[in-house]
Coordinates of N, CA and C in Angstrom, one line a residue:
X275 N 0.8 -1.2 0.0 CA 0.0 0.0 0.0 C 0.9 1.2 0.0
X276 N 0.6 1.8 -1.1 CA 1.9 3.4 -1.1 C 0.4 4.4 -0.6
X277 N 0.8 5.7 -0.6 CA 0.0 6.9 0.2 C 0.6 7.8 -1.1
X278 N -0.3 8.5 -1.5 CA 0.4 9.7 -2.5 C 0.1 11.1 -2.0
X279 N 1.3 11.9 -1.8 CA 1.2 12.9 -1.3 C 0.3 14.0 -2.4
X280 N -0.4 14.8 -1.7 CA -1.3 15.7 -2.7 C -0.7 17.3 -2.3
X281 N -1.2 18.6 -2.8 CA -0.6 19.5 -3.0 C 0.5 19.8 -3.0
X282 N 0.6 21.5 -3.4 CA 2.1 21.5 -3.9 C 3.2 21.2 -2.9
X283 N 4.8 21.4 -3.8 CA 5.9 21.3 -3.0 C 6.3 22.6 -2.7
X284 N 5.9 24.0 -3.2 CA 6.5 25.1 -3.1 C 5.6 26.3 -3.2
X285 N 5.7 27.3 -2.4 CA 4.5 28.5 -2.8 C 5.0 29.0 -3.9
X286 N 3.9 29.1 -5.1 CA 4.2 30.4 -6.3 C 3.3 30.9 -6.9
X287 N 3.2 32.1 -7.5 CA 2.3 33.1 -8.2 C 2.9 33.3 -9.7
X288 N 2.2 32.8 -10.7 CA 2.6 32.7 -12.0 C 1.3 33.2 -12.9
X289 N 2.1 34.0 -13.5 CA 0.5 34.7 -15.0 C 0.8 36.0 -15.4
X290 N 0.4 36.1 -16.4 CA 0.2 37.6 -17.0 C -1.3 38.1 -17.1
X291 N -1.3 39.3 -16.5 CA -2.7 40.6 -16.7 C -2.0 41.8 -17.0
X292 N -3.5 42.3 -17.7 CA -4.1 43.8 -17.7 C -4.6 44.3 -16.7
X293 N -4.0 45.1 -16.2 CA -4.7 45.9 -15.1 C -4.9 47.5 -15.3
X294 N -6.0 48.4 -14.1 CA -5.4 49.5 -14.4 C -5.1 50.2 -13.6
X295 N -3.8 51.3 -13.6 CA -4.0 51.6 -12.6 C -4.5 52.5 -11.7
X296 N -4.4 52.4 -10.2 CA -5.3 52.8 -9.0 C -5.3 54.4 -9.3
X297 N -4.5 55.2 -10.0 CA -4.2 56.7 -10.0 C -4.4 56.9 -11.3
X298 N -4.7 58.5 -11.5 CA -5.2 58.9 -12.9 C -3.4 59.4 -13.2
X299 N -3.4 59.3 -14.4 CA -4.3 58.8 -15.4 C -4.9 57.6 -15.6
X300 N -4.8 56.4 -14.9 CA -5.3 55.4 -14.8 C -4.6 54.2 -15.9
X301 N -3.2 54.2 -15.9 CA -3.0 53.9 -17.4 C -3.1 52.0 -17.1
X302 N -3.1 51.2 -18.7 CA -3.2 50.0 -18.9 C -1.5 49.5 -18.3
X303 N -2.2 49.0 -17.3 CA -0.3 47.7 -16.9 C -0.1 46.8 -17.1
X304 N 0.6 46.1 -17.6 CA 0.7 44.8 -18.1 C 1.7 44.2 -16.6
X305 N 1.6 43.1 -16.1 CA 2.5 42.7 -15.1 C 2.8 40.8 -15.6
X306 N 3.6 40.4 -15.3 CA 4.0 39.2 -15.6 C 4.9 38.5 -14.4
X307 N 4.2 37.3 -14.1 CA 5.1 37.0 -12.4 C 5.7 35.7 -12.9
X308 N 6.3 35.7 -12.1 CA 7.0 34.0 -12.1 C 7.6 34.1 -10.9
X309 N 6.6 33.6 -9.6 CA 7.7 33.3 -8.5 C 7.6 32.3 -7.5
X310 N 8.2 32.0 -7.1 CA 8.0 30.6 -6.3 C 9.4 30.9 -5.2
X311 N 8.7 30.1 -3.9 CA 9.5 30.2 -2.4 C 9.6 28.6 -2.3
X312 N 10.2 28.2 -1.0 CA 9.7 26.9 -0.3 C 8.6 26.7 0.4
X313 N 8.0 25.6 0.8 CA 6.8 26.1 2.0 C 7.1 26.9 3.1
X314 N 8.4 27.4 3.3 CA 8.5 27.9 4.3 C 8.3 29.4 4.2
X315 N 8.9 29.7 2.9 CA 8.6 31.0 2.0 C 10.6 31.2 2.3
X316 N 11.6 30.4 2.1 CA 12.5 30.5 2.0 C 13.0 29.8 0.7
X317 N 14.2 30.7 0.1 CA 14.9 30.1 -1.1 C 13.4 31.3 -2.0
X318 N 13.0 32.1 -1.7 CA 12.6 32.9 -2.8 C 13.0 33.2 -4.3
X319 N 12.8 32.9 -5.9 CA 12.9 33.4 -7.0 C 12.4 33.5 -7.8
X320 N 13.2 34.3 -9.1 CA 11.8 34.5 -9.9 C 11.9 35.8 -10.4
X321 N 11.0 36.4 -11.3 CA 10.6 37.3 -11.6 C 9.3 38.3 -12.2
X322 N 9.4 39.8 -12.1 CA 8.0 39.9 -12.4 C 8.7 41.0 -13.4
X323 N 8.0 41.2 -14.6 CA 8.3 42.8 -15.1 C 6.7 43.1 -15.4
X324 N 6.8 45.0 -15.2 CA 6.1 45.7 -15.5 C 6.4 46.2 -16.9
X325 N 5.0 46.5 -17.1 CA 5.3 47.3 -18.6 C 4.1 48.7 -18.5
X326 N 4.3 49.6 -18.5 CA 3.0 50.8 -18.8 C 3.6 51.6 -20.2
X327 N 2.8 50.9 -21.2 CA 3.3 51.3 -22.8 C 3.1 53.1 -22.7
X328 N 1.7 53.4 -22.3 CA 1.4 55.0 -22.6 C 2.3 55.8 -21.6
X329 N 3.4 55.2 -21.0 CA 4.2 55.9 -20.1 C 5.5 55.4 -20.4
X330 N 5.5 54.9 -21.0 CA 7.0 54.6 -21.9 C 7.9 53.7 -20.7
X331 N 7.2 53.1 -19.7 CA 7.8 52.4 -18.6 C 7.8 51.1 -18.6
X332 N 9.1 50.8 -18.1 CA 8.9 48.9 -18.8 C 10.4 48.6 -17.6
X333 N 10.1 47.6 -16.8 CA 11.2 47.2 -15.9 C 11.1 45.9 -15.5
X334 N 11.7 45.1 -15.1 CA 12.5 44.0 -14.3 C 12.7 43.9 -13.1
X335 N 12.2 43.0 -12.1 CA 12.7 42.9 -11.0 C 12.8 41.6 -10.1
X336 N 13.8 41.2 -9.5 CA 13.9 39.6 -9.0 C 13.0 39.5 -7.8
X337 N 12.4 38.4 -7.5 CA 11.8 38.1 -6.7 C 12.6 37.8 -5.0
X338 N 12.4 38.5 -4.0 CA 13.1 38.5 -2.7 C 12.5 38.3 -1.7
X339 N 11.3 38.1 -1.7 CA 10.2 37.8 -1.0 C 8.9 37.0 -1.2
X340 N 8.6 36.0 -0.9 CA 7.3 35.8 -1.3 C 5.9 35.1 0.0
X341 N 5.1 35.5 -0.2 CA 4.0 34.8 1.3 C 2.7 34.9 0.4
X342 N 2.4 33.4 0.3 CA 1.1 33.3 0.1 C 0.1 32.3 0.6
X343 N -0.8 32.7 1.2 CA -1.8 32.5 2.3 C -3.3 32.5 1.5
X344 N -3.7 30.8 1.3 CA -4.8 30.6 0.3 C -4.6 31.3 -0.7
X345 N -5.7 31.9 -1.7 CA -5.7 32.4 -2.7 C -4.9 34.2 -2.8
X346 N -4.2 34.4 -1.9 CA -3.9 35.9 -1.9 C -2.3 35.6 -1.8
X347 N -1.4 36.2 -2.5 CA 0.1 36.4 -2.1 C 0.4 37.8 -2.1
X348 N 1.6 37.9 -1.6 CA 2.4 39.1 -1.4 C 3.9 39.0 -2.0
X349 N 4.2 39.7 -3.2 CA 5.6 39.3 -4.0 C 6.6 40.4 -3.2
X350 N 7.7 39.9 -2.9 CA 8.5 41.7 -2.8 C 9.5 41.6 -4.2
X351 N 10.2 42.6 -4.5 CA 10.9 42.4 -5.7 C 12.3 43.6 -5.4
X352 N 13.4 43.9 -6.2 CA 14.3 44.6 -6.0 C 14.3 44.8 -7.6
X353 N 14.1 45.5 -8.2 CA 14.1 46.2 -9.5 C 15.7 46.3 -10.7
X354 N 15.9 45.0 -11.2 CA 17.2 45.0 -11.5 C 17.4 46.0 -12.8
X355 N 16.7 46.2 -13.6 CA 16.4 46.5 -15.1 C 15.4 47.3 -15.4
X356 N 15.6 48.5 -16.1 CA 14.6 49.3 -16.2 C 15.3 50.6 -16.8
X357 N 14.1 51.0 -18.0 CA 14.2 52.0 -18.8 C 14.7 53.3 -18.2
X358 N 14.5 53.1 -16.9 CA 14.7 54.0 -16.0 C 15.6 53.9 -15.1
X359 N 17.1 54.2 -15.1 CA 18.0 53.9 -14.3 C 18.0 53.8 -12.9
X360 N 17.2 55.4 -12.4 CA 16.9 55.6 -11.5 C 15.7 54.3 -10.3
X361 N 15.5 53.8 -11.0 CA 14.8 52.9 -10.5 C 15.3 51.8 -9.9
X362 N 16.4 51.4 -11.3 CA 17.2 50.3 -10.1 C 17.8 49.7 -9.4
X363 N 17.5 48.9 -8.0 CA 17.6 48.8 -7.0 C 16.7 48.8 -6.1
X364 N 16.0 49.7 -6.2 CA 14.5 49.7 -5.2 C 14.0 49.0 -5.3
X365 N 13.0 49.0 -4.3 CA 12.1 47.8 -4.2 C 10.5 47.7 -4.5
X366 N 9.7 47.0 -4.4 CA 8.2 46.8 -4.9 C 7.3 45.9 -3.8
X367 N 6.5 46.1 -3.5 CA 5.9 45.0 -3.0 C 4.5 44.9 -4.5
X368 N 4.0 43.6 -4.1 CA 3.1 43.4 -5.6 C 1.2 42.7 -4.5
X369 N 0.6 43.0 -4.6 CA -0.4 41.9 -4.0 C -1.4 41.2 -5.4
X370 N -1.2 39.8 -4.9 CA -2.4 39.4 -6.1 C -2.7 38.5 -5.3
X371 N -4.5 38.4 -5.7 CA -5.3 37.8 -5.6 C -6.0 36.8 -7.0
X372 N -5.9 35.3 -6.4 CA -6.1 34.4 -7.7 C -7.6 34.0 -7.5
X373 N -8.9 34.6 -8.1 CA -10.2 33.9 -7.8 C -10.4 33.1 -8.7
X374 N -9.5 32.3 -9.2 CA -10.3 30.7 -9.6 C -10.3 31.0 -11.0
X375 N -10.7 30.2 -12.2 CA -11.3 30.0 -13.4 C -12.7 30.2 -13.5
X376 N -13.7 30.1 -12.3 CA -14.9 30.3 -12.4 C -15.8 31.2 -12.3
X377 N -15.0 32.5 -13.4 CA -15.7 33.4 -13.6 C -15.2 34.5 -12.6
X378 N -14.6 34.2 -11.6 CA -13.7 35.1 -10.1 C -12.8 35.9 -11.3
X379 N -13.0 37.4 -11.2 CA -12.0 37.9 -11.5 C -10.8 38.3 -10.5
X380 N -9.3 37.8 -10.9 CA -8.0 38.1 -10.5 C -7.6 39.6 -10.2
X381 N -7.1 39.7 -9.1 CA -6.9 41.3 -8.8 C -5.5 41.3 -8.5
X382 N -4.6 42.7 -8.8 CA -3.3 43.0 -8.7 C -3.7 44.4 -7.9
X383 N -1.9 44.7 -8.0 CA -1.6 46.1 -7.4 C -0.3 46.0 -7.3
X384 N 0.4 47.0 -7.7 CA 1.6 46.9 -7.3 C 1.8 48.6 -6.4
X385 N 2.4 48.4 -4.8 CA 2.3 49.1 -4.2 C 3.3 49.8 -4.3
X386 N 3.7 51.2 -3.7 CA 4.6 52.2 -3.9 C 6.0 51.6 -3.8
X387 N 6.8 52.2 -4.9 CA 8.1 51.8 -4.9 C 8.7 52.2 -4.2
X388 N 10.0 51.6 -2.9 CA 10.6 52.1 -2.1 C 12.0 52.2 -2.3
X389 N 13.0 53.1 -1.7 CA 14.3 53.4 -1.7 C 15.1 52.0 -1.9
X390 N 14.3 51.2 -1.0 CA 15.0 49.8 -0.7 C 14.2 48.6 -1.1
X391 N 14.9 47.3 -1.2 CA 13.7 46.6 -1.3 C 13.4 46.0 0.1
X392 N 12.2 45.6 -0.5 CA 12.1 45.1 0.8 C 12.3 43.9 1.6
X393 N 12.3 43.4 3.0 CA 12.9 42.3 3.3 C 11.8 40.9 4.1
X394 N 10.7 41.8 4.5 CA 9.6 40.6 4.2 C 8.4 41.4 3.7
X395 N 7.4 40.3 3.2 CA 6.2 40.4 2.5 C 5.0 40.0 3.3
X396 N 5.0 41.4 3.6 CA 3.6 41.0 5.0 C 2.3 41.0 4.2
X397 N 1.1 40.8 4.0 CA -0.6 40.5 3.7 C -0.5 41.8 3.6
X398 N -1.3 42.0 2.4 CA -1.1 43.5 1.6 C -2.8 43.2 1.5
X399 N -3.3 44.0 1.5 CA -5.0 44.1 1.1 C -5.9 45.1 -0.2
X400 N -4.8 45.8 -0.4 CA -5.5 46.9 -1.5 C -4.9 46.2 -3.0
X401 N -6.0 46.3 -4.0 CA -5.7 45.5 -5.6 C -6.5 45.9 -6.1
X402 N -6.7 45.7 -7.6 CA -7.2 46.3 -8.5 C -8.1 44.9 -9.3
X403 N -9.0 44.9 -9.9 CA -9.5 43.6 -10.5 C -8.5 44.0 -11.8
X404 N -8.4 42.2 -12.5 CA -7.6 43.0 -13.7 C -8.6 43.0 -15.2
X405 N -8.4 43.2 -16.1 CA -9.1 43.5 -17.3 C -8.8 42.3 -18.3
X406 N -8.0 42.0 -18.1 CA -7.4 40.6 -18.7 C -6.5 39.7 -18.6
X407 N -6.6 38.5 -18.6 CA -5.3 37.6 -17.9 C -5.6 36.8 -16.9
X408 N -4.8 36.5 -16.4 CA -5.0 35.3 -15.5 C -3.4 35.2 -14.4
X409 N -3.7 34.9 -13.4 CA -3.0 34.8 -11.9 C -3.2 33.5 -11.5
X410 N -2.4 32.8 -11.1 CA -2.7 31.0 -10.4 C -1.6 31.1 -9.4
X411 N -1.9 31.2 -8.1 CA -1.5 31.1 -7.0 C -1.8 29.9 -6.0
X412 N -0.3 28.9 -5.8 CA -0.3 27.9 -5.3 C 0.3 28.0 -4.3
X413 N 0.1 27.2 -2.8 CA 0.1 27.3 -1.5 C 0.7 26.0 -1.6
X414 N 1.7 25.8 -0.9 CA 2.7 24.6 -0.7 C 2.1 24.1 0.5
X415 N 2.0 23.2 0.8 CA 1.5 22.1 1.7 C 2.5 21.6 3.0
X416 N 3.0 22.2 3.5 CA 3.6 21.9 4.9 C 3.7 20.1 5.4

C-alpha cells in the first residue's frame, strides 16, 4: 500500500494581466510574475516585469520575497532592469489575488516603490481587478 502525497511542493504566483491603474491617469499595466519560495517561504525566485506602454515604462525585478496565504500572495521584488535607471535597485511589493477559473476575476496592485527593497512580504490588502489575464496562485502544503 503506497500513500500519494497531494498538494504543492513550493508557494508560487505565475501569470500575466491587464490591469489599471489605482491613480489617474489610470494607465493600462501589463504585469508578468513568475515566482516561487519553499513552503517555508524560503529560497525565494523568480521574476515579475512591469510594462506601462502610454508611459514609456517597462522594468524587471527579481523576486526577494514571497507569502502566500490561500488564494492571496504578497511578492517583494528589487528592480534589477529598467528603462529608467533611477529605478534600479529599489524595491516593490506586488499583492495578487487568484479567484479561480470560475468566472472570479483576479486582482493586482503593485504598491509604492521604495528606496530599498524590501525584506519581508507581509498580507497586503488593496488590488485592482484586472481587465485581462490570468494569476494561479499555489500554496505549498507543509
Amino acid at each position: 500500500m503506497s500513500l500519494a502525497v497531494t498538494g504543492a511542493a513550493a508557494d508560487s504566483v505565475r501569470g500575466t494581466a491587464l490591469h489599471l491603474g489605482a491613480d489617474p491617469p489610470f494607465p493600462v499595466i501589463q504585469v508578468h510574475i513568475n515566482a516561487r519560495a519553499d513552503a517555508s517561504g524560503a529560497d525565494p525566485r523568480g521574476q515579475v516585469t512591469a510594462r506601462i506602454k502610454t508611459l514609456g515604462i517597462q522594468d524587471r525585478a527579481r523576486v526577494i520575497c514571497l507569502n502566500v496565504i490561500g488564494n492571496r500572495a504578497t511578492v517583494g521584488t528589487e528592480i534589477v532592469k529598467s528603462n529608467d535607471p533611477g529605478l534600479e535597485g529599489q524595491g516593490q511589493l506586488w499583492s495578487v489575488v487568484d479567484n479561480g477559473e470560475s468566472g472570479g476575476v483576479d486582482r493586482i496592485a503593485g504598491h509604492p516603490i521604495t528606496p530599498t527593497p524590501p525584506v519581508v512580504c507581509p498580507p497586503l490588502f488593496f488590488n485592482v481587478p484586472v481587465v485581462s489575464g490570468n494569476y494561479v496562485i499555489n500554496g505549498a502544503t507543509p
